[in-house]
Short mmCIF file of C-alpha atoms and ligand atoms in Angstrom, two decimals:
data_model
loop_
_atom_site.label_atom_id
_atom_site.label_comp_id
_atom_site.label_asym_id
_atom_site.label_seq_id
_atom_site.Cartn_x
_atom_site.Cartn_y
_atom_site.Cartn_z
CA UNK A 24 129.21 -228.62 129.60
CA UNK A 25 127.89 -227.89 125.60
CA UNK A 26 126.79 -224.52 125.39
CA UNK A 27 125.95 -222.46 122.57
CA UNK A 28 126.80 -218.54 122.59
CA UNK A 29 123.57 -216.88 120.71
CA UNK A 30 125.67 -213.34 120.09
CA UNK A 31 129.36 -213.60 119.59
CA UNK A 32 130.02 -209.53 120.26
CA UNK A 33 132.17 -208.76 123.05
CA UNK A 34 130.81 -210.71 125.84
CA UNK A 35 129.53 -213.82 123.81
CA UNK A 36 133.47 -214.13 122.99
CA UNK A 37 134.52 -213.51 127.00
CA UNK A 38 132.41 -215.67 128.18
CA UNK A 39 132.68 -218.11 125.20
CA UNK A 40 136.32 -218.35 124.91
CA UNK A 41 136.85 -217.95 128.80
CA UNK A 42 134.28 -221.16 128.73
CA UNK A 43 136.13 -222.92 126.18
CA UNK A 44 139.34 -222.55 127.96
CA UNK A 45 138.11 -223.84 130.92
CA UNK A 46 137.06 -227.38 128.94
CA UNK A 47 134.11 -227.05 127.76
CA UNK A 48 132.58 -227.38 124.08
CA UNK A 49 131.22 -223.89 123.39
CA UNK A 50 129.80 -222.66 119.53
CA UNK A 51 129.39 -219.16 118.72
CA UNK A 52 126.03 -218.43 117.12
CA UNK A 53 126.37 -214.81 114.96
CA UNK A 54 124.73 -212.55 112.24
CA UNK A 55 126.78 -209.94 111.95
CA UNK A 56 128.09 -210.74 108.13
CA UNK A 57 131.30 -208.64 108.34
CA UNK A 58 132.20 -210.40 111.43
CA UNK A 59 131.60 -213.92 110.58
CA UNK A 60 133.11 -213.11 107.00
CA UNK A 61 136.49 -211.89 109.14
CA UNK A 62 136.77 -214.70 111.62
CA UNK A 63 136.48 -217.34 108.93
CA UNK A 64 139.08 -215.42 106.90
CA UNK A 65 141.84 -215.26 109.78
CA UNK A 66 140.55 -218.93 111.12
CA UNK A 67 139.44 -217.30 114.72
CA UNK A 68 139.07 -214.82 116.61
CA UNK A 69 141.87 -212.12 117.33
CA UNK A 70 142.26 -211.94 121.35
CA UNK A 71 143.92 -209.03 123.16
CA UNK A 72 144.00 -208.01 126.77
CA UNK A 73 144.16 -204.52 128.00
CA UNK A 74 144.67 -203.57 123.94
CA UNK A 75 148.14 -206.18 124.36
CA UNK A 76 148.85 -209.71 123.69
CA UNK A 77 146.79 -210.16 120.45
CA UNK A 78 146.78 -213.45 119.62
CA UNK A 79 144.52 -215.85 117.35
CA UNK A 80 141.70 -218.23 119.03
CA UNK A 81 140.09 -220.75 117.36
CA UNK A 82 136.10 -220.69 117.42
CA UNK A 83 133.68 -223.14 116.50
CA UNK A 84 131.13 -220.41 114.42
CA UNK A 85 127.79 -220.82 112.79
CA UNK A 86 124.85 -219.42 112.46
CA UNK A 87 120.95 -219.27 113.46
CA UNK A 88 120.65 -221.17 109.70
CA UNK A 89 123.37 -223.88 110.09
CA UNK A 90 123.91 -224.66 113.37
CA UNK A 91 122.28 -228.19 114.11
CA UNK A 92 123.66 -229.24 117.58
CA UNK A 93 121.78 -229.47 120.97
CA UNK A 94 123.77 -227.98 123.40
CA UNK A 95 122.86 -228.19 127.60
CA UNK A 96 123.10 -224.55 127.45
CA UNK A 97 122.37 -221.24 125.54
CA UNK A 98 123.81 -217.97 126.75
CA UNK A 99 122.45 -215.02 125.26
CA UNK A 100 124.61 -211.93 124.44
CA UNK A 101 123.28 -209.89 122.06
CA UNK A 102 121.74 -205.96 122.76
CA UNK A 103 118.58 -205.93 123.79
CA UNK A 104 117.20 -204.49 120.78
CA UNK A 105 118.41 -207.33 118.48
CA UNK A 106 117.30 -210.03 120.84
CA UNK A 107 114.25 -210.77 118.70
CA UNK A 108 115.21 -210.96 116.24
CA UNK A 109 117.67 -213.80 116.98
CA UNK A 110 115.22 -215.46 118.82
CA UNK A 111 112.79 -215.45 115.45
CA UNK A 112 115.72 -216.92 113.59
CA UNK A 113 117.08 -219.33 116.84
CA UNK A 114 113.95 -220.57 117.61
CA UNK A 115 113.92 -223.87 115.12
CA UNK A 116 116.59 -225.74 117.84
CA UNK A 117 115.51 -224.85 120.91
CA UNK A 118 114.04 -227.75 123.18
CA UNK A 119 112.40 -228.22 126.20
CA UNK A 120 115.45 -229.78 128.09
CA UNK A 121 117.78 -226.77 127.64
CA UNK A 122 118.73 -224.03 129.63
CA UNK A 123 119.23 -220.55 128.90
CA UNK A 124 121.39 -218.24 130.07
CA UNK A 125 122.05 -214.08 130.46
CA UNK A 126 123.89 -211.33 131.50
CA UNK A 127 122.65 -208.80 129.53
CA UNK A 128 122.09 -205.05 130.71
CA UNK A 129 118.96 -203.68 130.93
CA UNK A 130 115.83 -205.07 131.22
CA UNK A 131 112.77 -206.58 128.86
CA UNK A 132 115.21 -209.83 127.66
CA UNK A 133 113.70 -211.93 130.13
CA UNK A 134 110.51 -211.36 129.61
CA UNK A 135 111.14 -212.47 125.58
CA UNK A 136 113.12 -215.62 126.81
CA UNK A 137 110.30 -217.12 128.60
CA UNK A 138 108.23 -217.20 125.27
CA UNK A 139 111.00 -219.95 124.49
CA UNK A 140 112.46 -221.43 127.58
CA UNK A 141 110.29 -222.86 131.23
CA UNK A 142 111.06 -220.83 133.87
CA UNK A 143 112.83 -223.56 136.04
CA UNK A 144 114.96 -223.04 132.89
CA UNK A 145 116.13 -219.61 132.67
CA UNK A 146 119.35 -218.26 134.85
CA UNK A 147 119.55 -214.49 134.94
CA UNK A 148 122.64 -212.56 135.69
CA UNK A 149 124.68 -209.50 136.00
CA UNK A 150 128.06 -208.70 134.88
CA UNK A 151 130.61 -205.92 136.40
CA UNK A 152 133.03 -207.43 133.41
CA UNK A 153 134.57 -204.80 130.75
CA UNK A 154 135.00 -206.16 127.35
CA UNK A 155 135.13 -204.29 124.04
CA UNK A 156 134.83 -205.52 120.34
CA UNK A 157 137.14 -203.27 118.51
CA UNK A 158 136.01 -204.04 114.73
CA UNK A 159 134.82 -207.47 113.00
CA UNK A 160 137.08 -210.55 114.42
CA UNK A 161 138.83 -208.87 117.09
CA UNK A 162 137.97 -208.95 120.84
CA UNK A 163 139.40 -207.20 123.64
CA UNK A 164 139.15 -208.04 127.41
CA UNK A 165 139.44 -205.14 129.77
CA UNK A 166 141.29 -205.71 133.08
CA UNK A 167 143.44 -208.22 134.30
CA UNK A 168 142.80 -212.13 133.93
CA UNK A 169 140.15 -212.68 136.30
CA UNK A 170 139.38 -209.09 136.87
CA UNK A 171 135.48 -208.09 136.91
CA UNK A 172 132.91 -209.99 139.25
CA UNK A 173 129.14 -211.15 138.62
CA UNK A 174 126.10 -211.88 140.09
CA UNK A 175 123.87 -214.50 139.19
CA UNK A 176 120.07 -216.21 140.02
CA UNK A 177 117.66 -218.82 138.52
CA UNK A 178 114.15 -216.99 137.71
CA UNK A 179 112.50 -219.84 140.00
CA UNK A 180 115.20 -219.01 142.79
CA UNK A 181 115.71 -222.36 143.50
CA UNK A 182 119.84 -223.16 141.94
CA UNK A 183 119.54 -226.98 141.06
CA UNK A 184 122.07 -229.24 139.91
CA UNK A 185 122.88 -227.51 136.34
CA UNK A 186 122.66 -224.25 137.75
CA UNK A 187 125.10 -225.29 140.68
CA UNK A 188 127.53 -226.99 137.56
CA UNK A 189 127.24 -223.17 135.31
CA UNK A 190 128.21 -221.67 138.66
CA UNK A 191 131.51 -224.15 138.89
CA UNK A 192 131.99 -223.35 135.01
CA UNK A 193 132.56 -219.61 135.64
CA UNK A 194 134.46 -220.28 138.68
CA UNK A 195 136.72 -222.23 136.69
CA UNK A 196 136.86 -219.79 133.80
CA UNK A 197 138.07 -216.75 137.13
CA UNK A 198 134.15 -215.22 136.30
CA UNK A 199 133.79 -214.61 139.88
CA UNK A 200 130.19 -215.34 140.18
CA UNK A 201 128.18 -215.11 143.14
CA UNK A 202 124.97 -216.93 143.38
CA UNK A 203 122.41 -214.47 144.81
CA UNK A 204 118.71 -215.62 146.00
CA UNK A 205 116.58 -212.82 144.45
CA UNK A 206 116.14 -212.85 140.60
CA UNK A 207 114.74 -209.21 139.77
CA UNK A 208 116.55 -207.56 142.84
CA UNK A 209 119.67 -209.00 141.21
CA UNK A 210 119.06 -208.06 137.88
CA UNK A 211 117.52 -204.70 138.60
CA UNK A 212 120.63 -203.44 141.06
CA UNK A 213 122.80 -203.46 137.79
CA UNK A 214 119.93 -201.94 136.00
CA UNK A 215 120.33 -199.06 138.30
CA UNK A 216 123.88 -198.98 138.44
CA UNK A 217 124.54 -198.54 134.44
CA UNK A 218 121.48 -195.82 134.56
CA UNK A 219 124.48 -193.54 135.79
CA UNK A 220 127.78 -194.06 134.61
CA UNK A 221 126.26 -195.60 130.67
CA UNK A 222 123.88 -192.98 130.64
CA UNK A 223 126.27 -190.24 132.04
CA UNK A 224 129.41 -190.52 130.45
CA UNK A 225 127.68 -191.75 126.81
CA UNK A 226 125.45 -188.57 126.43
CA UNK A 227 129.16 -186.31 127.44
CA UNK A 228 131.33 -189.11 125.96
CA UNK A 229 133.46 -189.48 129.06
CA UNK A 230 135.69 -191.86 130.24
CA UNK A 231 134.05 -193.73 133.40
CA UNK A 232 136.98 -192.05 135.42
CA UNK A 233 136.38 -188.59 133.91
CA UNK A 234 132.99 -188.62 135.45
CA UNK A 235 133.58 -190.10 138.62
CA UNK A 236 136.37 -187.79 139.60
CA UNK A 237 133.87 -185.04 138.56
CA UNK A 238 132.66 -182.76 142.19
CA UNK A 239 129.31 -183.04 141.02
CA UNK A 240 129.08 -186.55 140.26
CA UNK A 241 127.97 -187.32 144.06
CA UNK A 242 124.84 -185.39 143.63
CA UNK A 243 124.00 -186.45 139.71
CA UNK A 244 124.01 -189.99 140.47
CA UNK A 245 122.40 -189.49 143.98
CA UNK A 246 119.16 -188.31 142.10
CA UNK A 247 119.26 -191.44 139.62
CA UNK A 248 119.74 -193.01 142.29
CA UNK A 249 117.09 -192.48 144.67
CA UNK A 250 114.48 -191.97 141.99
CA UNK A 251 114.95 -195.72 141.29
CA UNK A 252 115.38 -196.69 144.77
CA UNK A 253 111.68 -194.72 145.59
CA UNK A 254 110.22 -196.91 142.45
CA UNK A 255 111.97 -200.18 143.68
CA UNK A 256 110.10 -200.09 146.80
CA UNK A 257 106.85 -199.00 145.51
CA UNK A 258 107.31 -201.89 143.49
CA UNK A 259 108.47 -204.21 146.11
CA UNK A 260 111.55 -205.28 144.80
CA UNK A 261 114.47 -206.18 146.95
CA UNK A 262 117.49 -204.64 145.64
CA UNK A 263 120.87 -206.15 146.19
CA UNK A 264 122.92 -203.25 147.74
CA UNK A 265 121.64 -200.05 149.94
CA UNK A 266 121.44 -196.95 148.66
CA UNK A 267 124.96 -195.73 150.27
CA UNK A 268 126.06 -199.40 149.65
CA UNK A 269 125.13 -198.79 145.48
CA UNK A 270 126.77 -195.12 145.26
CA UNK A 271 129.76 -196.58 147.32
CA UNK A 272 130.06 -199.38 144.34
CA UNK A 273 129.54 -196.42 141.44
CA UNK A 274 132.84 -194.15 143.05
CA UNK A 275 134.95 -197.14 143.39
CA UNK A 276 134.09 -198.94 139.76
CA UNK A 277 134.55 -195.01 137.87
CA UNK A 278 137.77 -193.74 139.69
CA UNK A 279 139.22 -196.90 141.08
CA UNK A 280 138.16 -200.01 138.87
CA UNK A 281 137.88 -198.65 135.23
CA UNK A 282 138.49 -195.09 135.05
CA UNK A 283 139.68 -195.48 131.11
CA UNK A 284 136.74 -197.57 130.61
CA UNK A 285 134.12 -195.87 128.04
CA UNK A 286 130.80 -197.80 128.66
CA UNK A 287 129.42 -200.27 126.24
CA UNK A 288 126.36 -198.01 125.37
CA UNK A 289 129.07 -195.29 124.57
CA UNK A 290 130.90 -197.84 121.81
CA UNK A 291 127.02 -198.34 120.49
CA UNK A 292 126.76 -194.44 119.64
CA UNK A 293 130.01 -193.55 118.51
CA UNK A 294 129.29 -196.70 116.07
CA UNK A 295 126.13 -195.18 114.94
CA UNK A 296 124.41 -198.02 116.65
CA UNK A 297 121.39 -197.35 119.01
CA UNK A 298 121.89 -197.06 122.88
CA UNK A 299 120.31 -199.78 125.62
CA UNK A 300 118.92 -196.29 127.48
CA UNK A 301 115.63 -197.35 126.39
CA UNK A 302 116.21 -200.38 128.42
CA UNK A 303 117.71 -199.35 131.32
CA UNK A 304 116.59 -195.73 132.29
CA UNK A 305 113.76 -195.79 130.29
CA UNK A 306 112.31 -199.07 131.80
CA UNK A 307 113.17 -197.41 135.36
CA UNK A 308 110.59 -194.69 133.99
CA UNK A 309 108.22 -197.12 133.22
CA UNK A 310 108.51 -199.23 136.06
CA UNK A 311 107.65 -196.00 137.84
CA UNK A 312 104.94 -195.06 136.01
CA UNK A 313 103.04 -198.94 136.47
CA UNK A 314 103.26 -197.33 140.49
CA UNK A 315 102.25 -193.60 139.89
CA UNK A 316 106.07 -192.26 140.26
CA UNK A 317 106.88 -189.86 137.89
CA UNK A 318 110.70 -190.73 137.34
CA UNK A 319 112.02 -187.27 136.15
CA UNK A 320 115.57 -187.23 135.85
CA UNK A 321 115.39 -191.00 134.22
CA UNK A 322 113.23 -189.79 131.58
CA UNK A 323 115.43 -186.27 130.78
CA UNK A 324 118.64 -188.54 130.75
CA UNK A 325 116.98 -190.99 128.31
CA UNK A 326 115.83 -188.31 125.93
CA UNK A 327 119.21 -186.48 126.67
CA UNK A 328 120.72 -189.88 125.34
CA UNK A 329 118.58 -189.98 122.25
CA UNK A 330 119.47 -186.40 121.76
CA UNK A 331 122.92 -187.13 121.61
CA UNK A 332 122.38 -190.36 119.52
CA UNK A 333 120.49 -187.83 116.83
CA UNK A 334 123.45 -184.97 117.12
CA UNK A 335 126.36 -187.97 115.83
CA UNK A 336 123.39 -189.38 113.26
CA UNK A 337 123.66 -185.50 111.76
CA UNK A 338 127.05 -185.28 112.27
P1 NAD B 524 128.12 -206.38 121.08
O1 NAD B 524 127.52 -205.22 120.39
O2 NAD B 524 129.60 -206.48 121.12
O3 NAD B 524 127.57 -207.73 120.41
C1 NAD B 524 126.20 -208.01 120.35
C2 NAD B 524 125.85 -208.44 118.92
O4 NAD B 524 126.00 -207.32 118.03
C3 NAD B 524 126.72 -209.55 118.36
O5 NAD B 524 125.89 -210.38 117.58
C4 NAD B 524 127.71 -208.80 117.48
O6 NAD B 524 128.19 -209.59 116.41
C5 NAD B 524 126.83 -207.68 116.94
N1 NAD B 524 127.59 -206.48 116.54
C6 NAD B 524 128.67 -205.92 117.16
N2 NAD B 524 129.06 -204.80 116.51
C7 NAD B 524 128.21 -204.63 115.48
C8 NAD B 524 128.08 -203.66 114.45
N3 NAD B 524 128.94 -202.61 114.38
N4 NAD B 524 127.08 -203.80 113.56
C9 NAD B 524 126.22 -204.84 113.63
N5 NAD B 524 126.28 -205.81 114.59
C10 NAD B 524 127.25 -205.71 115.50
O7 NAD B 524 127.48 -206.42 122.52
P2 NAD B 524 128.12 -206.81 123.95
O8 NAD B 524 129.01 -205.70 124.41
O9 NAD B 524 128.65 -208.19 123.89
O10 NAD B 524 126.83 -206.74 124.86
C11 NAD B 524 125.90 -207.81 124.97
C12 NAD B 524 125.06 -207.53 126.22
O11 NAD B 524 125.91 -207.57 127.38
C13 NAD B 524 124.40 -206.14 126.23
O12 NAD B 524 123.16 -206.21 126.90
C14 NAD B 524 125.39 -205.31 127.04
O13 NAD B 524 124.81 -204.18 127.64
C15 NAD B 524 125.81 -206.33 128.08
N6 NAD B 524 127.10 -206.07 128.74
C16 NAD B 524 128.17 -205.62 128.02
C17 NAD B 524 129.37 -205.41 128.70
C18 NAD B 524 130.61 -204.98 127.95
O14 NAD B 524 131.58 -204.56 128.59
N7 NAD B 524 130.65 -205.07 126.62
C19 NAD B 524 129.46 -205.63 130.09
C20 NAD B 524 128.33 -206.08 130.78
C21 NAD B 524 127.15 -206.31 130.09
#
C-alpha cells in the first residue's frame, strides 16, 4: 500500500518504518525544522531498539508544502494539540478516495478528521506500543521486535476491503492488531487506561513500574477508574474491557510489561512541551459533565498535571 505518515515523531517513524519494512511505499510528512534539518543531514533516520542497535534508515521526507503524491492512505501521528494545525497546512492534497488513519491518545482528533475525510473513510485505533524520540533524527523503539499490541475499528464499523488490507499491513509489520467492532468503546478504553499511568506517573515523574509497584496504586487508579466507567455508561458507550478486566491490564502493563517505561505525556513535560491531559482526563470530565457527572478526581489530576507543567515552566 502508499501511505503517507502526517507526523514523523515517535510513532509516525514505528509505524512508518515498521510499514516500509514490510514493502510498502511510506513518506514521512513533518514540521518540526530541527528534525527535518537533522534527518536530511545524516540521510535518515537514526534507529535504536531498547536504547541498542542504532543504525541509519533511509526515509522518504517532505513536508505539508512539498509533498505532491496521492497516497491510498494517511496515518496521523502528531499530539493532539498540533493536529490542526497540520491539517490547515495538509489539507491542499487530500481527496475524496483516501483513507485516513490513527492511533493517537486521547480524544477530540476524530472529530477534526471528519472535517476532511467521509466517515466510511476514517479507521480509528489504539496503540499499547512504547516508542520514544530521543532528540531531532533519532528514534527509539521500546520492547522487543514485535512487542506491544493494538486495537483497531472503522468509524462506520463495517472493515471493508482496504481496511481488511491495513489490518494484513500491520500484521506483516508484527503490529499485532486486533480488529474490534465498536469504534468509541475502542478508542475510549485506552482513553481510560492512559488517564492513570500518563497522568500518574507524569505529574510525580515516575517510571510506569515505580507506580505500579506502589501499595496504593490499587486504590488511585480504582477511582479513575470507576469515575470513567460511571460516565461511560451514562453515556452509553460500550467499553472494551470490564472494570476488573481494565485494572487487571494497568498492573500487568506498569510492573510486568514496561516498568522502565516513562509515558509519552511525561517526555512532553520534561521537554517543556504541553501534556495530552487535556485530552484524555480532561475530555473524561467533560464527557461527564454532557451527562450531569461531576468527574472529580479527573478534573484534580488534570489541573494537578497543569500544575506540574507550570512548576518545570518556572523552573
Ligand atoms: P511526538 O511528539 O514524538 O511527535 C509528534 C510530532 O511532534 C511530530 O511532528 C514531531 O516531529 C513533533 N515533535 C517531536 N518533538 C518535538 C519538539 N521537541 N518540538 C517540536 N515538535 C516536536 O509524538 P508521538 O509520541 O509520536 O505521539 C503521537 C500520538 O501517538 C500522540 O497522540 C501520543 O499520545 C500517541 N501515542 C504515543 C505513544 C508513544 O509511546 N510515543 C504510544 C501510543 C500512542
Amino acid at each position: 500500500m502508499k501511505f503517507a505518515m502526517i507526523g514523523a515523531g515517535a510513532m509516525g517513524l514505528r509505524y512508518g518504518i515498521l510499514l516500509q519494512e514490510a514493502g510498502n511505499d511510506v513518506t514521512f510528512i513533518d514540521t518540526w525544522q530541527p528534525h527535518i534539518d537533522k534527518i536530511h543531514e545524516q540521510g535518515g533516520v537514526y534507529v535504536m531498539r531498547d536504547h541498542k542497535d542504532r543504525h541509519l534508515t533511509k526515509i522518504k521526507l517532505e513536508t505539508p508544502e512539498t509533498f505532491d503524491g496521492h497516497p491510498d492512505m494517511f496515518i496521523f501521528f502528531t499530539k493532539q494539540m498540533q493536529l490542526q494545525d497540520y491539517l490547515d497546512r495538509c489539507q491542499h492534497f487530500f481527496h475524496k478516495d483516501q483513507y485516513a488513519f490513527t492511533a493517537m491518545n486521547g480524544m477530540g482528533h476524530i472529530e477534526k478528521l471528519q472535517k476532511y475525510f467521509a466517515d466510511d473513510k476514517i479507521i480509528g485505533a489504539t496503540a499499547l506500543i512504547a516508542t520514544v524520540l530521543p532528540g531531532p533524527g533519532e528514534v527509539d523503539f521500546m520492547g522487543k521486535r514485535g512487542a506491544g499490541k493494538m486495537n483497531m475499528c472503522p468509524l462506520n464499523e463495517k472493515p471493508d476491503a482496504t481496511c481488511k488490507e491495513l489490518f494484513n499491513q500491520l500484521q506483516k509489520a508484527k503490529m499485532n492488531p486486533t480488529l474490534t467492532d465498536d469504534f468509541t468503546g475502542t478508542l475510549m478504553t485506552k482513553v481510560i487506561f492512559n488517564s492513570v499511568i500518563n497522568t500518574i506517573c507524569t505529574m510525580f515523574e515516575l517510571p510506569m513500574g515505580e507506580f505500579g509497584n506502589f501499595p496504593g496504586a490499587y486504590q488511585m487508579g480504582r477511582q479513575l477508574i470507576d469515575e470513567a466507567y460511571d460516565i461511560c455508561a451514562r453515556a452509553g458507550i460500550k467499553l472494551v474491557s470490564s472494570r476488573d478486566e481494565e485494572m487487571a491490564a494497568l498492573d500487568h502493563n506498569t510492573r510486568i510489561d514496561m516498568p522502565l517505561h516513562y509515558p509519552s505525556m511525561y517526555q512532553d513535560m520534561t521537554k517543556d512541551r504541553p501534556t495530552e491531559v487535556d485530552y484524555i482526563n480532561g475530555y473524561i470530565a467533560q464527557l461527564g459533565r454532557k451527562y450531569h457527572y461531576e468527574a472529580s478526581t479527573h478534573l484534580f489530576v488534570t489541573q494537578a498535571v497543569h500544575l506540574a507543567e507550570f512548576h518545570r515552566q518556572n523552573l
